[in-house]
């Protein structure tokens, strides 16, 4: 019997497969498509996930060839609700960004999964699930069924696994907007040194930022290794037929009140020309039904504004991986696997909240303009920008660690010299500045590292959250018992 079947070979499913493999579990990944998807989707990474990938040794694999493998640095600027968000003056800037196509992320994770011995089976479509007391039978289209101890649905917003498991997907659907996105070309002299697009009769459309007018939204995304992209969002502008460059050009004219000289893309492709109507914000009623769990878009969908999707989904994978592995290997504490939903469901609600708020801030209308005027005043305050940066990055998420106490407990571990090298194995870490602490009967589950320079010892879960801190053994064993059975 297979330990874990993961339905879906997107970034989230592959990341979970890598995490399970690091913990000694060999999952099987089933993917409906026979070949990797070549459609243009996410353009990069935003938030804590960048540092998490760095802590697993994966960030450097995404760098362009010849780039020095230096740790990531926080961004000096970002965007929130079509406002420029200046971050360079913040005392603690937690917001990291990394412009990298989703296809490259998937390719890197697939290569890493293969190195770890993960079995990825393409052309395998899940059509049925039958749960037993100790296993799940996975029925496949035109192939023999597979039996697994657990099944994880990482198969997207239309998740077959979620539907087969009978998990509700409540939320809201909007249908009054239309977004158009396409690869384009523009005259070379229209792009400034900072990447901004100069539009005669309007001014400059800044790069990598949503720009709102009273008629709609526009975004200009230059690229170093391919064609640039242009995006528009309008309300009350229905469209029919196949999306086209002429349609995108006309939409940009309406939003800006001026013409952009747009031509077809000139690079090798694949090229994107897409039209989407409305949007969905939905969160699964629960993340677990017996031996079936949900991950990434199968568990939550929301607006793409601000690019939070991969941050949320990949962090789901890192949270679930070590817990599911502990359950499979028989050393999970009672109720450990249920903490996946109790910890990550609120994180999804928070992303749904701020993406809905940002979407409302981009709509046309005098009432929205008045609201934006007020928020613009608040964004002049560093404390407001600090709060929003923490929210967008996911750094404001704190978990309940049971009996453990301390200012760092429940929060993501701070960056410490040498920590990124220790976290590559996805093991629980006890960072002990005294060299005297003893995990006792939990030693098999913990790597104890003498770590001079700390004021207090830190117990880090494999997902890099602080589970305990202290200076003596007091409370250490109680904290370990929250997560693991004694060896």
CSV table of C-alpha atoms in Angstrom, one decimal:
chain,number,residue,atom,x,y,z
A,1,UNK,CA,0.0,0.0,0.0
A,2,UNK,CA,1.2,3.5,-0.9
A,3,UNK,CA,1.8,5.9,2.1
A,4,UNK,CA,0.4,9.0,0.5
A,5,UNK,CA,-1.2,9.8,-2.9
A,6,UNK,CA,-1.0,13.4,-4.0
A,7,UNK,CA,-3.4,14.4,-6.7
A,8,UNK,CA,-1.9,17.2,-8.7
A,9,UNK,CA,1.7,17.9,-9.9
A,10,UNK,CA,1.5,21.7,-9.6
A,11,UNK,CA,3.9,23.6,-7.3
A,12,UNK,CA,1.9,22.8,-4.1
A,13,UNK,CA,1.6,19.1,-4.8
A,14,UNK,CA,5.3,18.9,-5.7
A,15,UNK,CA,6.4,20.9,-2.7
A,16,UNK,CA,4.4,18.6,-0.4
A,17,UNK,CA,6.0,15.6,-2.1
A,18,UNK,CA,9.4,17.0,-1.4
A,19,UNK,CA,8.6,17.7,2.3
A,20,UNK,CA,7.2,14.1,2.7
A,21,UNK,CA,10.3,12.6,1.1
A,22,UNK,CA,12.6,14.6,3.4
A,23,UNK,CA,10.7,13.1,6.3
A,24,UNK,CA,11.2,9.5,5.1
A,25,UNK,CA,7.8,9.0,3.4
A,26,UNK,CA,7.7,8.1,-0.3
A,27,UNK,CA,4.5,9.6,-1.9
A,28,UNK,CA,3.1,9.0,-5.3
A,29,UNK,CA,2.0,12.1,-7.3
A,30,UNK,CA,-0.8,11.6,-9.8
A,31,UNK,CA,-1.3,14.2,-12.5
A,32,UNK,CA,-4.2,14.2,-15.0
A,33,UNK,CA,-2.1,16.0,-17.7
A,34,UNK,CA,0.3,13.9,-19.7
A,35,UNK,CA,2.8,16.8,-20.0
A,36,UNK,CA,3.7,19.8,-17.8
A,37,UNK,CA,1.3,22.8,-18.3
A,38,UNK,CA,2.9,25.4,-20.5
A,39,UNK,CA,0.2,28.1,-20.0
A,40,UNK,CA,1.3,31.4,-18.4
A,41,UNK,CA,0.1,31.6,-14.9
A,42,UNK,CA,1.8,33.1,-11.8
A,43,UNK,CA,4.7,35.5,-12.5
A,44,UNK,CA,6.6,35.2,-9.2
A,45,UNK,CA,6.7,34.7,-5.5
A,46,UNK,CA,5.7,37.1,-2.8
A,47,UNK,CA,6.0,36.7,1.0
A,48,UNK,CA,7.5,34.3,3.5
A,49,UNK,CA,7.6,31.4,1.0
A,50,UNK,CA,10.7,32.9,-0.6
A,51,UNK,CA,12.7,32.6,2.7
A,52,UNK,CA,11.1,29.2,3.2
A,53,UNK,CA,12.4,28.0,-0.1
A,54,UNK,CA,15.8,29.5,0.8
A,55,UNK,CA,15.7,27.5,4.1
A,56,UNK,CA,15.2,24.3,2.1
A,57,UNK,CA,18.0,25.1,-0.4
A,58,UNK,CA,15.6,25.7,-3.2
A,59,UNK,CA,15.7,29.4,-3.7
A,60,UNK,CA,19.2,29.3,-5.3
A,61,UNK,CA,17.9,26.7,-7.8
A,62,UNK,CA,15.5,29.3,-9.2
A,63,UNK,CA,18.1,32.0,-9.8
A,64,UNK,CA,19.2,32.7,-13.4
A,65,UNK,CA,22.3,30.8,-14.5
A,66,UNK,CA,25.4,32.6,-13.5
A,67,UNK,CA,23.7,34.5,-10.6
A,68,UNK,CA,25.6,34.4,-7.3
A,69,UNK,CA,23.6,32.2,-4.8
A,70,UNK,CA,23.1,35.0,-2.2
A,71,UNK,CA,20.2,34.9,0.3
A,72,UNK,CA,17.0,36.8,-0.8
A,73,UNK,CA,16.6,40.5,0.2
A,74,UNK,CA,13.3,42.2,1.2
A,75,UNK,CA,11.7,44.4,-1.4
A,76,UNK,CA,12.0,48.2,-1.3
A,77,UNK,CA,8.5,48.6,-2.7
A,78,UNK,CA,5.4,46.7,-3.5
A,79,UNK,CA,1.7,47.5,-4.2
A,80,UNK,CA,-1.5,47.3,-2.2
A,81,UNK,CA,-4.9,47.9,-3.7
A,82,UNK,CA,-3.3,49.9,-6.6
A,83,UNK,CA,-1.4,52.0,-4.1
A,84,UNK,CA,2.4,52.1,-4.3
A,85,UNK,CA,3.7,50.6,-1.0
A,86,UNK,CA,7.0,52.0,0.0
A,87,UNK,CA,8.9,49.6,2.3
A,88,UNK,CA,12.5,50.8,2.4
A,89,UNK,CA,12.1,52.9,5.5
A,90,UNK,CA,10.5,50.1,7.6
A,91,UNK,CA,12.4,49.0,10.7
A,92,UNK,CA,11.5,45.4,10.0
A,93,UNK,CA,10.6,44.8,6.4
A,94,UNK,CA,9.2,41.2,6.1
A,95,UNK,CA,8.1,41.4,2.5
A,96,UNK,CA,10.2,39.5,-0.1
A,97,UNK,CA,9.4,39.3,-3.8
A,98,UNK,CA,11.0,37.2,-6.5
A,99,UNK,CA,10.0,37.5,-10.2
A,100,UNK,CA,10.1,33.9,-11.6
A,101,UNK,CA,7.6,32.2,-13.9
A,102,UNK,CA,5.5,29.5,-12.3
A,103,UNK,CA,6.7,27.0,-15.0
A,104,UNK,CA,10.3,27.4,-13.7
A,105,UNK,CA,9.1,26.8,-10.2
A,106,UNK,CA,7.2,23.6,-11.2
A,107,UNK,CA,10.2,22.4,-13.2
A,108,UNK,CA,12.6,23.0,-10.2
A,109,UNK,CA,10.3,21.3,-7.8
A,110,UNK,CA,9.8,18.3,-10.1
A,111,UNK,CA,13.5,17.9,-10.4
A,112,UNK,CA,14.0,18.1,-6.6
A,113,UNK,CA,11.2,15.6,-6.1
A,114,UNK,CA,12.9,13.2,-8.6
A,115,UNK,CA,16.2,13.5,-6.7
A,116,UNK,CA,14.3,12.5,-3.5
A,117,UNK,CA,12.8,9.5,-5.1
A,118,UNK,CA,9.3,10.7,-5.6
A,119,UNK,CA,7.2,8.7,-8.1
A,120,UNK,CA,5.3,11.2,-10.4
A,121,UNK,CA,2.8,9.5,-12.7
A,122,UNK,CA,1.3,11.6,-15.5
A,123,UNK,CA,-1.8,10.8,-17.4
A,124,UNK,CA,-3.5,9.6,-14.2
A,125,UNK,CA,-6.9,11.1,-13.5
A,126,UNK,CA,-8.7,10.6,-10.2
A,127,UNK,CA,-12.4,9.8,-10.7
A,128,UNK,CA,-13.3,8.1,-7.4
A,129,UNK,CA,-12.4,7.7,-3.7
A,130,UNK,CA,-13.5,5.0,-1.3
A,131,UNK,CA,-12.4,5.5,2.3
A,132,UNK,CA,-11.9,2.6,4.7
A,133,UNK,CA,-10.8,2.5,8.3
A,134,UNK,CA,-7.1,2.4,7.5
A,135,UNK,CA,-6.8,3.3,3.8
A,136,UNK,CA,-8.3,5.1,0.8
A,137,UNK,CA,-8.9,3.4,-2.6
A,138,UNK,CA,-8.2,5.8,-5.4
A,139,UNK,CA,-10.1,5.1,-8.6
A,140,UNK,CA,-8.5,6.2,-11.8
A,141,UNK,CA,-9.8,6.7,-15.3
A,142,UNK,CA,-9.0,3.7,-17.5
A,143,UNK,CA,-6.4,2.4,-15.0
A,144,UNK,CA,-6.3,0.1,-12.0
A,145,UNK,CA,-7.2,1.5,-8.6
A,146,UNK,CA,-4.5,2.5,-6.1
A,147,UNK,CA,-4.7,2.0,-2.3
A,148,UNK,CA,-3.1,4.6,-0.1
A,149,UNK,CA,-3.0,5.4,3.6
A,150,UNK,CA,-3.8,9.0,2.9
A,151,UNK,CA,-4.8,11.1,-0.1
A,152,UNK,CA,-4.1,14.8,-0.6
A,153,UNK,CA,-6.0,16.9,-3.1
A,154,UNK,CA,-3.7,19.4,-4.7
A,155,UNK,CA,-5.7,19.5,-7.9
A,156,UNK,CA,-6.7,23.1,-8.1
A,157,UNK,CA,-9.8,25.2,-7.6
A,158,UNK,CA,-12.1,22.7,-9.4
A,159,UNK,CA,-10.6,19.9,-7.2
A,160,UNK,CA,-12.0,16.5,-8.0
A,161,UNK,CA,-10.7,15.2,-4.7
A,162,UNK,CA,-12.5,17.9,-2.8
A,163,UNK,CA,-15.8,17.1,-4.5
A,164,UNK,CA,-15.3,13.3,-4.1
A,165,UNK,CA,-14.6,13.8,-0.4
A,166,UNK,CA,-17.8,15.7,0.0
A,167,UNK,CA,-16.2,18.9,1.4
A,168,UNK,CA,-18.2,22.0,0.8
A,169,UNK,CA,-16.5,25.1,-0.8
A,170,UNK,CA,-18.5,28.1,0.4
A,171,UNK,CA,-17.7,31.7,-0.6
A,172,UNK,CA,-18.7,34.4,-3.1
A,173,UNK,CA,-18.7,34.7,-6.8
A,174,UNK,CA,-18.6,38.0,-8.7
A,175,UNK,CA,-19.4,38.4,-12.4
A,176,UNK,CA,-19.4,42.1,-13.1
A,177,UNK,CA,-15.7,42.5,-14.0
A,178,UNK,CA,-13.6,41.4,-17.0
A,179,UNK,CA,-9.9,41.2,-16.9
A,180,UNK,CA,-7.7,40.9,-20.1
A,181,UNK,CA,-4.1,39.8,-20.0
A,182,UNK,CA,-1.7,39.3,-22.9
A,183,UNK,CA,1.9,39.2,-24.0
A,184,UNK,CA,2.6,42.3,-26.2
A,185,UNK,CA,5.4,44.3,-27.7
A,186,UNK,CA,5.9,48.1,-27.5
A,187,UNK,CA,8.4,50.5,-29.1
A,188,UNK,CA,11.7,50.3,-27.3
A,189,UNK,CA,11.7,54.1,-26.6
A,190,UNK,CA,8.4,53.8,-24.8
A,191,UNK,CA,10.1,51.9,-21.9
A,192,UNK,CA,12.1,54.0,-19.4
A,193,UNK,CA,15.2,53.1,-17.5
A,194,UNK,CA,13.0,52.0,-14.5
A,195,UNK,CA,10.8,49.8,-16.7
A,196,UNK,CA,7.9,52.2,-16.8
A,197,UNK,CA,5.7,52.5,-19.9
A,198,UNK,CA,5.4,56.0,-21.3
A,199,UNK,CA,1.9,56.6,-22.9
A,200,UNK,CA,1.5,59.8,-24.9
A,201,UNK,CA,-1.5,61.8,-23.6
A,202,UNK,CA,-1.5,60.0,-20.3
A,203,UNK,CA,2.0,59.8,-18.7
A,204,UNK,CA,3.9,56.8,-17.3
A,205,UNK,CA,2.4,53.5,-16.3
A,206,UNK,CA,4.8,52.2,-13.6
A,207,UNK,CA,6.1,48.6,-13.8
A,208,UNK,CA,4.9,45.8,-11.6
A,209,UNK,CA,2.1,47.9,-10.1
A,210,UNK,CA,-1.6,48.1,-10.5
A,211,UNK,CA,-2.7,51.6,-11.6
A,212,UNK,CA,-6.3,52.6,-11.0
A,213,UNK,CA,-8.2,55.2,-13.0
A,214,UNK,CA,-11.9,56.2,-12.7
A,215,UNK,CA,-12.5,53.8,-15.7
A,216,UNK,CA,-10.6,50.7,-14.6
A,217,UNK,CA,-7.3,49.1,-13.7
A,218,UNK,CA,-4.1,48.5,-15.7
A,219,UNK,CA,-0.8,46.8,-15.0
A,220,UNK,CA,2.4,46.7,-17.0
A,221,UNK,CA,4.8,43.8,-16.4
A,222,UNK,CA,8.1,44.0,-18.2
A,223,UNK,CA,10.3,40.9,-18.5
A,224,UNK,CA,14.0,40.3,-18.7
A,225,UNK,CA,13.8,37.0,-20.6
A,226,UNK,CA,10.6,37.2,-22.6
A,227,UNK,CA,7.8,39.4,-23.8
A,228,UNK,CA,6.2,42.0,-21.5
A,229,UNK,CA,2.6,41.6,-20.4
A,230,UNK,CA,-0.2,44.1,-20.1
A,231,UNK,CA,-3.3,43.6,-17.9
A,232,UNK,CA,-6.5,45.5,-17.7
A,233,UNK,CA,-9.6,45.2,-15.5
A,234,UNK,CA,-12.9,46.9,-16.3
A,235,UNK,CA,-16.4,46.8,-15.0
A,236,UNK,CA,-19.5,46.8,-17.2
A,237,UNK,CA,-17.7,46.0,-20.4
A,238,UNK,CA,-19.0,42.6,-21.7
A,239,UNK,CA,-17.1,40.8,-24.4
A,240,UNK,CA,-17.6,37.9,-26.7
A,241,UNK,CA,-15.6,35.7,-29.0
A,242,UNK,CA,-11.9,34.9,-28.6
A,243,UNK,CA,-9.6,37.3,-26.7
A,244,UNK,CA,-7.4,39.3,-29.0
A,245,UNK,CA,-4.7,42.0,-29.1
A,246,UNK,CA,-7.2,44.5,-30.6
A,247,UNK,CA,-9.5,43.9,-27.6
A,248,UNK,CA,-6.7,44.4,-25.1
A,249,UNK,CA,-5.6,47.6,-27.0
A,250,UNK,CA,-9.1,49.0,-26.9
A,251,UNK,CA,-9.5,48.1,-23.2
A,252,UNK,CA,-6.2,50.0,-22.4
A,253,UNK,CA,-7.5,53.0,-24.3
A,254,UNK,CA,-10.7,53.1,-22.3
A,255,UNK,CA,-8.9,52.7,-18.9
A,256,UNK,CA,-6.2,55.3,-19.7
A,257,UNK,CA,-8.0,57.6,-22.0
A,258,UNK,CA,-5.0,57.4,-24.3
A,259,UNK,CA,-3.6,55.0,-26.9
A,260,UNK,CA,-0.8,52.6,-26.2
A,261,UNK,CA,1.2,51.4,-29.3
A,262,UNK,CA,0.8,47.7,-28.8
A,263,UNK,CA,2.1,45.0,-31.2
A,264,UNK,CA,2.1,41.2,-31.0
A,265,UNK,CA,4.7,39.5,-28.9
A,266,UNK,CA,8.0,38.8,-30.7
A,267,UNK,CA,9.6,36.2,-28.4
A,268,UNK,CA,9.4,32.4,-28.8
A,269,UNK,CA,6.5,31.9,-26.4
A,270,UNK,CA,4.3,30.3,-25.3
A,271,UNK,CA,2.2,33.5,-25.4
A,272,UNK,CA,-0.7,34.5,-23.3
A,273,UNK,CA,-3.9,36.2,-24.5
A,274,UNK,CA,-6.7,35.6,-22.0
A,275,UNK,CA,-10.0,37.1,-20.9
A,276,UNK,CA,-11.5,36.3,-17.5
A,277,UNK,CA,-14.9,37.2,-16.2
A,278,UNK,CA,-15.6,37.9,-12.5
A,279,UNK,CA,-13.8,36.0,-9.8
A,280,UNK,CA,-14.2,33.6,-6.8
A,281,UNK,CA,-13.3,33.8,-3.2
A,282,UNK,CA,-13.9,30.5,-1.6
A,283,UNK,CA,-12.4,28.5,1.3
A,284,UNK,CA,-13.1,24.8,1.9
A,285,UNK,CA,-15.3,24.2,4.9
A,286,UNK,CA,-12.7,21.9,6.3
A,287,UNK,CA,-9.2,20.8,5.2
A,288,UNK,CA,-9.6,17.2,6.2
A,289,UNK,CA,-12.3,14.5,5.7
A,290,UNK,CA,-11.0,11.3,7.3
A,291,UNK,CA,-8.0,10.2,5.3
A,292,UNK,CA,-8.4,12.8,2.6
A,293,UNK,CA,-6.8,16.3,2.9
A,294,UNK,CA,-6.8,19.4,0.8
A,295,UNK,CA,-3.9,21.7,-0.2
A,296,UNK,CA,-3.5,24.9,-2.1
A,297,UNK,CA,-6.2,26.0,-4.5
A,298,UNK,CA,-8.2,22.9,-3.8
A,299,UNK,CA,-8.6,24.4,-0.3
A,300,UNK,CA,-8.9,28.1,-1.1
A,301,UNK,CA,-9.3,30.4,-4.1
A,302,UNK,CA,-9.2,34.2,-4.1
A,303,UNK,CA,-8.3,37.2,-6.2
A,304,UNK,CA,-4.8,37.1,-7.6
A,305,UNK,CA,-4.2,40.8,-6.7
A,306,UNK,CA,-0.9,41.1,-5.0
A,307,UNK,CA,0.2,37.5,-6.0
A,308,UNK,CA,-0.5,35.8,-2.6
A,309,UNK,CA,-1.5,32.4,-4.1
A,310,UNK,CA,1.8,30.5,-4.1
A,311,UNK,CA,2.8,32.0,-0.8
A,312,UNK,CA,-0.4,30.6,0.8
A,313,UNK,CA,-0.3,27.2,-1.0
A,314,UNK,CA,3.4,26.4,-0.6
A,315,UNK,CA,3.2,27.4,3.1
A,316,UNK,CA,0.2,24.9,3.4
A,317,UNK,CA,2.5,22.2,1.9
A,318,UNK,CA,5.3,22.9,4.4
A,319,UNK,CA,2.8,22.9,7.3
A,320,UNK,CA,1.2,19.7,6.2
A,321,UNK,CA,4.3,17.8,5.2
A,322,UNK,CA,5.9,17.1,8.5
A,323,UNK,CA,2.6,16.4,10.2
A,324,UNK,CA,1.4,13.9,7.6
A,325,UNK,CA,4.8,12.2,7.6
A,326,UNK,CA,4.7,11.9,11.4
A,327,UNK,CA,1.2,10.4,11.2
A,328,UNK,CA,2.3,7.9,8.5
A,329,UNK,CA,5.4,6.9,10.5
A,330,UNK,CA,3.5,6.5,13.7
A,331,UNK,CA,5.1,9.1,15.9
A,332,UNK,CA,2.6,11.9,15.7
A,333,UNK,CA,1.0,13.1,18.9
A,334,UNK,CA,-2.8,12.7,19.2
A,335,UNK,CA,-4.5,15.3,17.1
A,336,UNK,CA,-1.4,16.5,15.3
A,337,UNK,CA,-2.8,16.1,11.8
A,338,UNK,CA,-5.9,18.1,12.7
A,339,UNK,CA,-3.7,21.1,13.5
A,340,UNK,CA,-3.0,21.4,9.8
A,341,UNK,CA,-6.6,22.7,9.2
A,342,UNK,CA,-6.8,24.7,12.5
A,343,UNK,CA,-3.5,26.5,11.6
A,344,UNK,CA,-3.9,27.1,7.9
A,345,UNK,CA,-7.6,27.8,7.6
A,346,UNK,CA,-7.2,31.2,9.4
A,347,UNK,CA,-4.3,32.0,7.1
A,348,UNK,CA,-6.6,31.4,4.1
A,349,UNK,CA,-9.3,33.6,5.6
A,350,UNK,CA,-6.8,36.4,6.1
A,351,UNK,CA,-5.7,36.2,2.4
A,352,UNK,CA,-9.3,36.2,1.3
A,353,UNK,CA,-10.0,39.2,3.4
A,354,UNK,CA,-7.1,41.4,2.1
A,355,UNK,CA,-7.5,40.4,-1.5
A,356,UNK,CA,-11.2,41.2,-1.4
A,357,UNK,CA,-10.4,44.6,0.2
A,358,UNK,CA,-7.8,45.3,-2.4
A,359,UNK,CA,-10.1,44.4,-5.2
A,360,UNK,CA,-12.8,46.8,-3.9
A,361,UNK,CA,-10.1,49.6,-3.7
A,362,UNK,CA,-9.4,49.2,-7.4
A,363,UNK,CA,-13.0,49.7,-8.6
A,364,UNK,CA,-14.1,52.9,-10.3
A,365,UNK,CA,-16.5,55.4,-8.6
A,366,UNK,CA,-16.5,58.5,-6.4
A,367,UNK,CA,-17.1,56.6,-3.2
A,368,UNK,CA,-14.0,54.4,-3.9
A,369,UNK,CA,-12.0,57.5,-4.7
A,370,UNK,CA,-12.9,59.0,-1.3
A,371,UNK,CA,-12.0,55.8,0.5
A,372,UNK,CA,-8.6,55.8,-1.4
A,373,UNK,CA,-8.0,59.3,-0.4
A,374,UNK,CA,-8.3,58.3,3.3
A,375,UNK,CA,-6.2,55.2,2.9
A,376,UNK,CA,-3.6,57.2,1.1
A,377,UNK,CA,-3.2,59.4,4.1
A,378,UNK,CA,-2.8,56.3,6.4
A,379,UNK,CA,-0.2,54.8,4.1
A,380,UNK,CA,2.0,57.8,4.8
A,381,UNK,CA,2.4,56.4,8.2
A,382,UNK,CA,5.2,53.8,8.6
A,383,UNK,CA,3.2,51.9,11.2
A,384,UNK,CA,0.4,51.3,8.6
A,385,UNK,CA,2.8,50.2,6.0
A,386,UNK,CA,4.5,47.9,8.5
A,387,UNK,CA,1.2,46.3,9.4
A,388,UNK,CA,0.2,45.8,5.7
A,389,UNK,CA,3.7,44.4,4.8
A,390,UNK,CA,3.4,41.8,7.6
A,391,UNK,CA,-0.1,40.9,6.4
A,392,UNK,CA,0.9,40.5,2.7
A,393,UNK,CA,4.0,38.4,3.6
A,394,UNK,CA,2.2,36.2,6.0
A,395,UNK,CA,4.6,37.2,8.8
A,396,UNK,CA,1.6,38.2,11.0
A,397,UNK,CA,0.4,34.5,11.3
A,398,UNK,CA,1.0,33.0,14.7
A,399,UNK,CA,0.0,29.5,15.8
A,400,UNK,CA,-1.2,28.2,19.1
A,401,UNK,CA,1.6,26.1,20.5
A,402,UNK,CA,-0.2,24.6,23.5
A,403,UNK,CA,1.5,24.9,26.8
A,404,UNK,CA,4.7,26.7,25.5
A,405,UNK,CA,5.1,30.4,26.2
A,406,UNK,CA,7.5,33.2,25.3
A,407,UNK,CA,7.5,36.2,22.9
A,408,UNK,CA,8.7,34.1,19.9
A,409,UNK,CA,6.5,31.0,20.5
A,410,UNK,CA,4.0,30.5,17.7
A,411,UNK,CA,5.8,32.8,15.4
A,412,UNK,CA,8.1,32.1,12.4
A,413,UNK,CA,11.7,31.8,13.4
A,414,UNK,CA,13.8,34.9,13.0
A,415,UNK,CA,16.7,34.9,10.5
A,416,UNK,CA,19.7,33.7,12.4
A,417,UNK,CA,23.3,33.2,11.1
A,418,UNK,CA,23.6,29.6,9.9
A,419,UNK,CA,19.9,28.7,10.3
A,420,UNK,CA,19.2,28.4,6.6
A,421,UNK,CA,21.8,25.6,6.4
A,422,UNK,CA,20.3,23.7,9.4
A,423,UNK,CA,16.7,23.8,8.0
A,424,UNK,CA,17.4,22.0,4.7
A,425,UNK,CA,16.7,18.6,6.2
A,426,UNK,CA,13.2,19.6,7.4
A,427,UNK,CA,13.9,18.2,10.8
A,428,UNK,CA,12.8,19.6,14.2
A,429,UNK,CA,15.6,21.7,15.6
A,430,UNK,CA,16.6,22.5,19.2
A,431,UNK,CA,18.9,25.5,19.1
A,432,UNK,CA,20.6,25.3,22.5
A,433,UNK,CA,23.1,28.2,23.4
A,434,UNK,CA,24.0,26.4,26.6
A,435,UNK,CA,24.8,22.9,25.4
A,436,UNK,CA,22.9,21.4,28.4
A,437,UNK,CA,19.3,20.8,27.2
A,438,UNK,CA,18.1,17.3,26.8
A,439,UNK,CA,15.1,16.3,24.6
A,440,UNK,CA,14.9,13.0,26.5
A,441,UNK,CA,12.7,10.3,24.9
A,442,UNK,CA,12.0,12.6,22.0
A,443,UNK,CA,15.7,12.8,20.9
A,444,UNK,CA,15.0,10.7,17.8
A,445,UNK,CA,12.7,13.3,16.5
A,446,UNK,CA,14.9,16.3,17.2
A,447,UNK,CA,18.3,17.6,16.0
A,448,UNK,CA,20.0,19.3,18.9
A,449,UNK,CA,22.4,22.0,17.8
A,450,UNK,CA,24.7,24.0,20.1
A,451,UNK,CA,23.9,27.6,18.9
A,452,UNK,CA,26.0,30.2,20.7
A,453,UNK,CA,24.8,33.8,20.8
A,454,UNK,CA,21.2,33.2,21.6
A,455,UNK,CA,19.7,34.6,24.7
A,456,UNK,CA,17.3,31.7,24.9
A,457,UNK,CA,17.0,28.2,23.5
A,458,UNK,CA,14.5,27.7,20.6
A,459,UNK,CA,12.6,24.6,19.6
A,460,UNK,CA,11.8,24.9,15.9
A,461,UNK,CA,9.2,22.8,14.1
A,462,UNK,CA,10.2,21.5,10.6
A,463,UNK,CA,8.1,24.4,9.2
A,464,UNK,CA,10.4,26.9,11.1
A,465,UNK,CA,7.8,28.0,13.6
A,466,UNK,CA,9.0,28.4,17.2
A,467,UNK,CA,7.3,25.7,19.4
A,468,UNK,CA,9.1,26.5,22.6
A,469,UNK,CA,11.7,28.8,24.1
A,470,UNK,CA,13.5,28.7,27.4
A,471,UNK,CA,16.8,28.5,29.2
A,472,UNK,CA,16.3,25.2,31.1
A,473,UNK,CA,14.6,21.9,30.4
A,474,UNK,CA,11.4,23.3,32.1
A,475,UNK,CA,8.6,22.9,29.6
A,476,UNK,CA,10.7,21.4,26.8
A,477,UNK,CA,9.4,17.9,27.2
A,478,UNK,CA,5.8,19.2,27.5
A,479,UNK,CA,6.2,21.1,24.3
A,480,UNK,CA,7.7,18.1,22.4
A,481,UNK,CA,4.8,15.9,23.7
A,482,UNK,CA,2.4,18.4,22.0
A,483,UNK,CA,3.8,17.3,18.6
A,484,UNK,CA,5.4,13.8,18.9
A,485,UNK,CA,5.0,10.5,20.7
A,486,UNK,CA,8.2,9.6,22.6
A,487,UNK,CA,10.4,7.4,20.5
